[in-house]
mmCIF file of N, CA and C in Angstrom:
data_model
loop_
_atom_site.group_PDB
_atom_site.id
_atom_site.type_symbol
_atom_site.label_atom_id
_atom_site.label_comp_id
_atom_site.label_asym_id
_atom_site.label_seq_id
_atom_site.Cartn_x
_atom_site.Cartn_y
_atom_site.Cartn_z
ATOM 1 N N UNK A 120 0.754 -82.429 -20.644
ATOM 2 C CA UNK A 120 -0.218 -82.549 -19.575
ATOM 3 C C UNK A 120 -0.941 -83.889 -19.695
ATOM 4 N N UNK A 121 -1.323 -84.872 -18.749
ATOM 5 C CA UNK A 121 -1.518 -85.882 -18.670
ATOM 6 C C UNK A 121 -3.127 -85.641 -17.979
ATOM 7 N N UNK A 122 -3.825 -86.129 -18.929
ATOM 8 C CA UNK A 122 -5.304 -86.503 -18.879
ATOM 9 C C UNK A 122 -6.186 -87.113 -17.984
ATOM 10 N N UNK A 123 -7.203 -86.707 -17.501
ATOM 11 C CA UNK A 123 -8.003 -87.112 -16.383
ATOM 12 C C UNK A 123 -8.503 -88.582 -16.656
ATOM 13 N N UNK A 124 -8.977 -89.532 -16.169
ATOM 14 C CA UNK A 124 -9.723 -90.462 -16.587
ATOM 15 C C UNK A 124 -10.871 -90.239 -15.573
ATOM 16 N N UNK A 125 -12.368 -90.631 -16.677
ATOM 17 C CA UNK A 125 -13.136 -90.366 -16.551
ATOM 18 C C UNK A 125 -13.972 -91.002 -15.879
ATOM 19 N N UNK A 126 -14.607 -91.098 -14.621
ATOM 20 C CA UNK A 126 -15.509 -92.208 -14.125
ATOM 21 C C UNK A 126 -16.944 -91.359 -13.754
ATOM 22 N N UNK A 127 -18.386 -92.516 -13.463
ATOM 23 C CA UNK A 127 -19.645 -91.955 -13.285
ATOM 24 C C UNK A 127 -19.985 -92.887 -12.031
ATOM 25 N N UNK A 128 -20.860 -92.135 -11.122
ATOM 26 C CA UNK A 128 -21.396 -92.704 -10.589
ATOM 27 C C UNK A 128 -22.507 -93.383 -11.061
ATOM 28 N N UNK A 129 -23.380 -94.274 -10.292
ATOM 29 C CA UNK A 129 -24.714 -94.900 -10.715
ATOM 30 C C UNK A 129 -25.876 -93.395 -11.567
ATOM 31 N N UNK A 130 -25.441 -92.716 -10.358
ATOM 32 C CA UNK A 130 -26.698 -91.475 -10.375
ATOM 33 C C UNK A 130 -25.989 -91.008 -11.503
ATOM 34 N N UNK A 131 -24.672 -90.361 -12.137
ATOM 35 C CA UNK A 131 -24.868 -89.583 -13.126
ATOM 36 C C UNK A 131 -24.875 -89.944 -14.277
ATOM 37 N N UNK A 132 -24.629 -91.152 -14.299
ATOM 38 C CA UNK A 132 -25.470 -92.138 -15.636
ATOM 39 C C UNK A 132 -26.593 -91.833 -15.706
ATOM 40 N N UNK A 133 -27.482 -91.851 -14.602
ATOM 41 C CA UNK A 133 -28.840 -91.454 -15.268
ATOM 42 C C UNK A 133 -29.050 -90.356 -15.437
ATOM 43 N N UNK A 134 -28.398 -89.449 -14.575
ATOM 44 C CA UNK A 134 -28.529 -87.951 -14.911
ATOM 45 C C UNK A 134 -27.691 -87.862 -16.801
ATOM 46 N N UNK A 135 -27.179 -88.419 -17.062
ATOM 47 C CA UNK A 135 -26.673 -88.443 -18.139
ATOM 48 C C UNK A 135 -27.757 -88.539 -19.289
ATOM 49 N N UNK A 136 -29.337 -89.685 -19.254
ATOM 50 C CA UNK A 136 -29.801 -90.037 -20.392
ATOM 51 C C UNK A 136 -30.771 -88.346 -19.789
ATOM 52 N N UNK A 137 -31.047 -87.806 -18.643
ATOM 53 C CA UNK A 137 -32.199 -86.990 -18.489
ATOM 54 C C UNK A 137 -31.433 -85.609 -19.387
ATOM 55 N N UNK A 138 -29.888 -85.451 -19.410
ATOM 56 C CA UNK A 138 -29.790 -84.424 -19.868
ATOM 57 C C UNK A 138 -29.903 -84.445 -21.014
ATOM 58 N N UNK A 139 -29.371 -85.550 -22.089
ATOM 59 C CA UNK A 139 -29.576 -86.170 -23.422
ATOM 60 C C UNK A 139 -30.534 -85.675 -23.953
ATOM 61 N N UNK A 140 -32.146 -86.163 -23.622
ATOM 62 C CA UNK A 140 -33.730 -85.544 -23.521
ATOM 63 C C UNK A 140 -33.861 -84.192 -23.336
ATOM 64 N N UNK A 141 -33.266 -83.598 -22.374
ATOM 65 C CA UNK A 141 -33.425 -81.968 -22.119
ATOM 66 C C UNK A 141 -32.306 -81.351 -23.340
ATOM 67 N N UNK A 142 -31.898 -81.605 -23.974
ATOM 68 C CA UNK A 142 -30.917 -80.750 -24.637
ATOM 69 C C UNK A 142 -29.794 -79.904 -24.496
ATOM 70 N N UNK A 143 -29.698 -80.354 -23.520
ATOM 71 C CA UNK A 143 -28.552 -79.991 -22.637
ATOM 72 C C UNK A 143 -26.645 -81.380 -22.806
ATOM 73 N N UNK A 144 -26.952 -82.370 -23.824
ATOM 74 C CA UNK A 144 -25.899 -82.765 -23.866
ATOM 75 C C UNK A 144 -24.488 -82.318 -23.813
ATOM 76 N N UNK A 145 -24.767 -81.093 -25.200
ATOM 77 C CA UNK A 145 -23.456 -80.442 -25.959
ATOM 78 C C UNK A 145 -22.790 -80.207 -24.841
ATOM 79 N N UNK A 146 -23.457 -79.546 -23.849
ATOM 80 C CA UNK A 146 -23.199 -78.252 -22.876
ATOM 81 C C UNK A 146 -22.378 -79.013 -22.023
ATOM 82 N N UNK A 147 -22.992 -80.454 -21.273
ATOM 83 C CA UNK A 147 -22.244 -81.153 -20.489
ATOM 84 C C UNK A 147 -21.094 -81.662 -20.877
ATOM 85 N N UNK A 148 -20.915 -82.274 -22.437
ATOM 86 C CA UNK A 148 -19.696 -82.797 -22.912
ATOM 87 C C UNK A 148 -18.955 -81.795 -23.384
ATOM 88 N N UNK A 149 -19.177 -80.378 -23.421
ATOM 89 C CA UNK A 149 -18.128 -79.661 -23.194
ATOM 90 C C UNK A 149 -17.223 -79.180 -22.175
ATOM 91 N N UNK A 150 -18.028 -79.504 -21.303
ATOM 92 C CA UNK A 150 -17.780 -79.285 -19.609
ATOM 93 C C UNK A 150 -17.035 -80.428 -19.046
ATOM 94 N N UNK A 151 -17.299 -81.838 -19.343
ATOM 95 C CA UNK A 151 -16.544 -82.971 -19.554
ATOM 96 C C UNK A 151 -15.421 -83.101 -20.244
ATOM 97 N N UNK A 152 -14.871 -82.123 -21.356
ATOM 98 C CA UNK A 152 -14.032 -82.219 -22.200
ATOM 99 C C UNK A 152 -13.041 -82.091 -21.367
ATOM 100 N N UNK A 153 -13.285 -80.709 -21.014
ATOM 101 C CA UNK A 153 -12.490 -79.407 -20.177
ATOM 102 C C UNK A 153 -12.060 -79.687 -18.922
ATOM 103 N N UNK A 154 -12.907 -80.582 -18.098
ATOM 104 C CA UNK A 154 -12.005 -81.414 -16.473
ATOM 105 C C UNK A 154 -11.361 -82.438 -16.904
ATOM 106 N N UNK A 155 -11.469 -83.159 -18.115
ATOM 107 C CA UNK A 155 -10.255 -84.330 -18.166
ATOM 108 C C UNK A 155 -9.347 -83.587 -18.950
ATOM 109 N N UNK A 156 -9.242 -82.566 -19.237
ATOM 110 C CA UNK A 156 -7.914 -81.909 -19.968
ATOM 111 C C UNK A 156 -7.048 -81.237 -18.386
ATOM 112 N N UNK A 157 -7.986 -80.823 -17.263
ATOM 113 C CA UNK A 157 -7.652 -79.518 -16.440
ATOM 114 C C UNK A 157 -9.081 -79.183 -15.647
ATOM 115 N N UNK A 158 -8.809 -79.876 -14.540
ATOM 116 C CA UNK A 158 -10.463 -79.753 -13.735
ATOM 117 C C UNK A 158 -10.316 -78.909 -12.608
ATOM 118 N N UNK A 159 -9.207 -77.975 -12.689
ATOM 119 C CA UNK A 159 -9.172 -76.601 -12.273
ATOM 120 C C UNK A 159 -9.464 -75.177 -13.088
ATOM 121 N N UNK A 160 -9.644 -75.262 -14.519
ATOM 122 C CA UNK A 160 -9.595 -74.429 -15.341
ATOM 123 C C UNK A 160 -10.806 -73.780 -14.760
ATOM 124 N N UNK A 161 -10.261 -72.460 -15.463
ATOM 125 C CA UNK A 161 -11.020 -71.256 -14.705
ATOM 126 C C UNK A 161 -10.923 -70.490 -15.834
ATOM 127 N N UNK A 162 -11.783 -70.016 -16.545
ATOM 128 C CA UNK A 162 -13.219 -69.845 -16.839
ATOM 129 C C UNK A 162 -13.211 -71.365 -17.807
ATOM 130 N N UNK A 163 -14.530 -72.013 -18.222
ATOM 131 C CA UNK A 163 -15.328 -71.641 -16.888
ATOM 132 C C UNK A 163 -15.601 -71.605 -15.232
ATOM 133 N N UNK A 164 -16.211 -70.670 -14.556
ATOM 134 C CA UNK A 164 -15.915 -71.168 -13.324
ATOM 135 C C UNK A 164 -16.260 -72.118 -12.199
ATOM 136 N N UNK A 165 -15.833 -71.717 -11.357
ATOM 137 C CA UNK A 165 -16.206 -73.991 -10.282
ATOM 138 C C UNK A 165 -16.497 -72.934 -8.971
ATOM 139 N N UNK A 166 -16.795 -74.039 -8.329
ATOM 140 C CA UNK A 166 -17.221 -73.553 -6.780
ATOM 141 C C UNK A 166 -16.563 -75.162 -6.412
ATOM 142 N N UNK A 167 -15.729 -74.628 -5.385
ATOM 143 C CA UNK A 167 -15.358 -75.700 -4.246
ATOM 144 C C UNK A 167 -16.447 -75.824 -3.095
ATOM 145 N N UNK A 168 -17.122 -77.609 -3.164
ATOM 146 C CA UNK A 168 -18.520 -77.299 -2.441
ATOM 147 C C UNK A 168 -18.374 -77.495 -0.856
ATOM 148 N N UNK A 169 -19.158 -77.267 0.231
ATOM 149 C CA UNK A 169 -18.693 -77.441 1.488
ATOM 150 C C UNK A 169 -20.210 -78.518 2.456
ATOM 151 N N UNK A 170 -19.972 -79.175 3.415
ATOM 152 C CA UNK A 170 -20.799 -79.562 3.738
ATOM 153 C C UNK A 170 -20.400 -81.732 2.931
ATOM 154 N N UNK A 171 -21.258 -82.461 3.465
ATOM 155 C CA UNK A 171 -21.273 -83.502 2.602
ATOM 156 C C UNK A 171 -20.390 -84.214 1.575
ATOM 157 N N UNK A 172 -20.776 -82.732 0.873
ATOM 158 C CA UNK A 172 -19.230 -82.866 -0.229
ATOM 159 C C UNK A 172 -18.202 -82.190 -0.914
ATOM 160 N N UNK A 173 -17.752 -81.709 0.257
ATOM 161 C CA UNK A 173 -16.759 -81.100 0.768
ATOM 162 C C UNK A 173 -15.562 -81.561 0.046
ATOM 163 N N UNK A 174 -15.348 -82.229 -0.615
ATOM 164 C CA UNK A 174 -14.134 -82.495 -1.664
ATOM 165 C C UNK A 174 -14.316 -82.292 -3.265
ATOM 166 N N UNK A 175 -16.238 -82.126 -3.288
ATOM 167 C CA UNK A 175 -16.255 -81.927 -4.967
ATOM 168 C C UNK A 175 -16.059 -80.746 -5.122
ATOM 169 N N UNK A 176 -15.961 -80.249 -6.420
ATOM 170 C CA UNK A 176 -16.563 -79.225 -7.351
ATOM 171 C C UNK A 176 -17.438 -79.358 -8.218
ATOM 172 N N UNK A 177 -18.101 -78.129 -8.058
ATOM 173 C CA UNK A 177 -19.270 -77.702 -8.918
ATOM 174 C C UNK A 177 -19.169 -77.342 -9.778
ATOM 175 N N UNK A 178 -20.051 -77.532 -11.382
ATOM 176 C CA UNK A 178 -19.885 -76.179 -12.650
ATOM 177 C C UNK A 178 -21.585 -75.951 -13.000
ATOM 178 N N UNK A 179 -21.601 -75.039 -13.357
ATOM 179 C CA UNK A 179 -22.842 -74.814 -14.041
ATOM 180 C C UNK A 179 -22.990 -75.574 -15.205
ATOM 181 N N UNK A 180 -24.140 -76.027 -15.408
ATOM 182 C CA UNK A 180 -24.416 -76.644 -16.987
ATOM 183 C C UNK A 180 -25.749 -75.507 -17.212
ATOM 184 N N UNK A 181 -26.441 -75.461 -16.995
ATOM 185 C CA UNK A 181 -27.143 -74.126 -17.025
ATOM 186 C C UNK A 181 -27.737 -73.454 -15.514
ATOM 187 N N UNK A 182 -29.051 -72.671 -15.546
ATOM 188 C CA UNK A 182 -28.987 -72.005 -14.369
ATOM 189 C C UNK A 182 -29.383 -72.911 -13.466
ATOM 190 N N UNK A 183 -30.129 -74.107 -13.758
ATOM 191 C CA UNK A 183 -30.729 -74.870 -12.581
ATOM 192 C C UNK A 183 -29.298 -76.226 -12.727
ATOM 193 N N UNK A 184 -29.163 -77.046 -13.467
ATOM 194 C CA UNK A 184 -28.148 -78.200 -13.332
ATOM 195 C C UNK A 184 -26.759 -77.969 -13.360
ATOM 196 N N UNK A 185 -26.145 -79.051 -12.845
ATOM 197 C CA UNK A 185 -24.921 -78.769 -12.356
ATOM 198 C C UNK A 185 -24.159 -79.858 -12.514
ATOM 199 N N UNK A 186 -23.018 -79.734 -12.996
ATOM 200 C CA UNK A 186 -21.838 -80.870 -13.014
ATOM 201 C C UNK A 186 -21.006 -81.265 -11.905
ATOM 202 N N UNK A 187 -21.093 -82.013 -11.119
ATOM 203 C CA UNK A 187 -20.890 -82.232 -9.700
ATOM 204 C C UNK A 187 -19.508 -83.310 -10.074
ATOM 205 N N UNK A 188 -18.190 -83.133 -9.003
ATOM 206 C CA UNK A 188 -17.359 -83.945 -9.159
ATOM 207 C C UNK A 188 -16.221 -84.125 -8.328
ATOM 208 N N UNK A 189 -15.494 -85.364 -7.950
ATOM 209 C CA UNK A 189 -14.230 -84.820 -7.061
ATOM 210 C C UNK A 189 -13.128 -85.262 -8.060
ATOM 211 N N UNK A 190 -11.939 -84.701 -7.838
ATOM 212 C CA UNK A 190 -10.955 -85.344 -8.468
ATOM 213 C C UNK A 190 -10.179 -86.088 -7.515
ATOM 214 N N UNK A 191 -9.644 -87.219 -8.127
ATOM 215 C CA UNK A 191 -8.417 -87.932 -7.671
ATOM 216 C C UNK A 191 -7.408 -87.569 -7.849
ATOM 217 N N UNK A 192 -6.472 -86.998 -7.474
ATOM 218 C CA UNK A 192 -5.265 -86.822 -7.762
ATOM 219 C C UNK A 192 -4.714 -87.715 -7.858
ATOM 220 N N UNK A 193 -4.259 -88.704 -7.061
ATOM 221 C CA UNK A 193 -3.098 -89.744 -6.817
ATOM 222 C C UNK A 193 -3.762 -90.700 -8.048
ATOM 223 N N UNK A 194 -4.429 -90.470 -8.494
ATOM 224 C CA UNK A 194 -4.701 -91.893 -9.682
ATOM 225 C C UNK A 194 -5.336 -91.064 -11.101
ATOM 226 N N UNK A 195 -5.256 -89.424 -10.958
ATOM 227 C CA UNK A 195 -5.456 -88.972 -11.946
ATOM 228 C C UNK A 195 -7.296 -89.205 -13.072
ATOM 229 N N UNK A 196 -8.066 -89.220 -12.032
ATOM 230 C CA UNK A 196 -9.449 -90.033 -12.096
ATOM 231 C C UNK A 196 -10.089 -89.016 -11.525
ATOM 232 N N UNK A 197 -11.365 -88.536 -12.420
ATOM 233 C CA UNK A 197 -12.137 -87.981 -12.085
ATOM 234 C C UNK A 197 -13.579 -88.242 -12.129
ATOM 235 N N UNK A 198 -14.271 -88.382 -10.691
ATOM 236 C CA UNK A 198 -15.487 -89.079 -10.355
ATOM 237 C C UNK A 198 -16.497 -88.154 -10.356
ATOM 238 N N UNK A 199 -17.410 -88.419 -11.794
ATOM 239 C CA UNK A 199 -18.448 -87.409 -11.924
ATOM 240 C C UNK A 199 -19.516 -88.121 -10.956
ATOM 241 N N UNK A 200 -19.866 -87.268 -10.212
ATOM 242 C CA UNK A 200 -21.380 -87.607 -9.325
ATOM 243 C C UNK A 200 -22.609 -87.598 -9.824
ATOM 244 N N UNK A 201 -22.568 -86.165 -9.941
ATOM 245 C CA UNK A 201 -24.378 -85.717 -10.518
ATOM 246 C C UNK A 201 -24.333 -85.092 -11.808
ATOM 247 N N UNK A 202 -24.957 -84.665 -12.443
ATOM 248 C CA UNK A 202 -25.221 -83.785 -13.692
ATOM 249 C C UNK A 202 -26.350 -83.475 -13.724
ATOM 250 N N UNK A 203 -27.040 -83.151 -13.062
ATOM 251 C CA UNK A 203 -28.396 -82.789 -13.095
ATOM 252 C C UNK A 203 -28.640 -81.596 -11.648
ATOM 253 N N UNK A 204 -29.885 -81.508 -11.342
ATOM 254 C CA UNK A 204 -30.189 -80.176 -10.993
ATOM 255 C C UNK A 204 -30.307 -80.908 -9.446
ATOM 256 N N UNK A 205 -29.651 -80.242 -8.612
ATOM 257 C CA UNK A 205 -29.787 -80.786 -6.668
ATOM 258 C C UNK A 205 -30.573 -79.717 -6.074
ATOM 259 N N UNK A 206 -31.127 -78.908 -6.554
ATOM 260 C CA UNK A 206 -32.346 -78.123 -5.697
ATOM 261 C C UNK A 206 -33.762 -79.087 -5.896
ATOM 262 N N UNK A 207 -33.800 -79.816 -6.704
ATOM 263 C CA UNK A 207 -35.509 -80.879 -6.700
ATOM 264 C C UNK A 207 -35.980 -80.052 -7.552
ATOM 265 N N UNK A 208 -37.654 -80.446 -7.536
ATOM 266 C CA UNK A 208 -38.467 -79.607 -7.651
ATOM 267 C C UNK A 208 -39.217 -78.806 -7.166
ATOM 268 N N UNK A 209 -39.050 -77.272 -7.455
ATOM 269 C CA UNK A 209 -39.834 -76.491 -6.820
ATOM 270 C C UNK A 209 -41.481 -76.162 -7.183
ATOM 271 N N UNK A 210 -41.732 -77.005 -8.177
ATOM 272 C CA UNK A 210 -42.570 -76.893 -8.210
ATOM 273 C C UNK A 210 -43.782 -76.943 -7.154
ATOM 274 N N UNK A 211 -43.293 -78.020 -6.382
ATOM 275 C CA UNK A 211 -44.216 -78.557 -5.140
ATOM 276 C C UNK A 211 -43.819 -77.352 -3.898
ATOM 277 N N UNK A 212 -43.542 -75.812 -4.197
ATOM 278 C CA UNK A 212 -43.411 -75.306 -3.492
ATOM 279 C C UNK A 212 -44.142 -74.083 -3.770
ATOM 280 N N UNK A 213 -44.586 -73.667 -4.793
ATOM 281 C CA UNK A 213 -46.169 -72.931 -5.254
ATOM 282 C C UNK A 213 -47.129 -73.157 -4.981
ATOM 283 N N UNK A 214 -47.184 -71.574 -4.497
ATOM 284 C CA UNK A 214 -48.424 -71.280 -3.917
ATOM 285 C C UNK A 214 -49.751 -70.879 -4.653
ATOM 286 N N UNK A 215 -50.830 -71.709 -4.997
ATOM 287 C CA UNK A 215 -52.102 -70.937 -5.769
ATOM 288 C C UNK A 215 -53.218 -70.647 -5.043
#
């Protein structure tokens, strides 16, 4: 089986040093391991996303962040987007 190569966008570079800080590395570079081996593998599981970006997939990194990505097929390249959490903050949505 012939191996993904790995690319980042601007954004998940930085989502990269925020997860570093949160403690959440291990979790992502295991999740990273596992799409350049096979970025269909199932478990764990993916969501094919619709809307915008409609060609990535999703994984959980925990309940709020997410490993966002499309693959290339024809060049065997896989373009990580986000790694971090796309709901914002809800904080600014509590009510006191």
């Amino acid at each position: 089986m012939v191996n993904y190569k790995l690319v980042y966008t601007k954004q998940a570079g930085k989502d990269a040093k925020k997860l570093s800080n949160s403690g959440l590395k291990s979790k992502a570079l295991e999740l990273l391991e596992i799409i350049s081996l096979n970025p269909y593998q199932n478990p764990p599981p993916y969501e094919k996303l619709i809307g915008d970006l409609n060609s990535a997939i999703s994984r959980r990194i925990n309940i709020q962040h997410r490993l966002v990505y499309e693959v290339l097929e024809d060049i065997k390249t896989i373009k990580v987007i986000r790694m971090w959490s796309h709901y914002g903050d809800r904080s600014e949505f509590c009510v006191n």
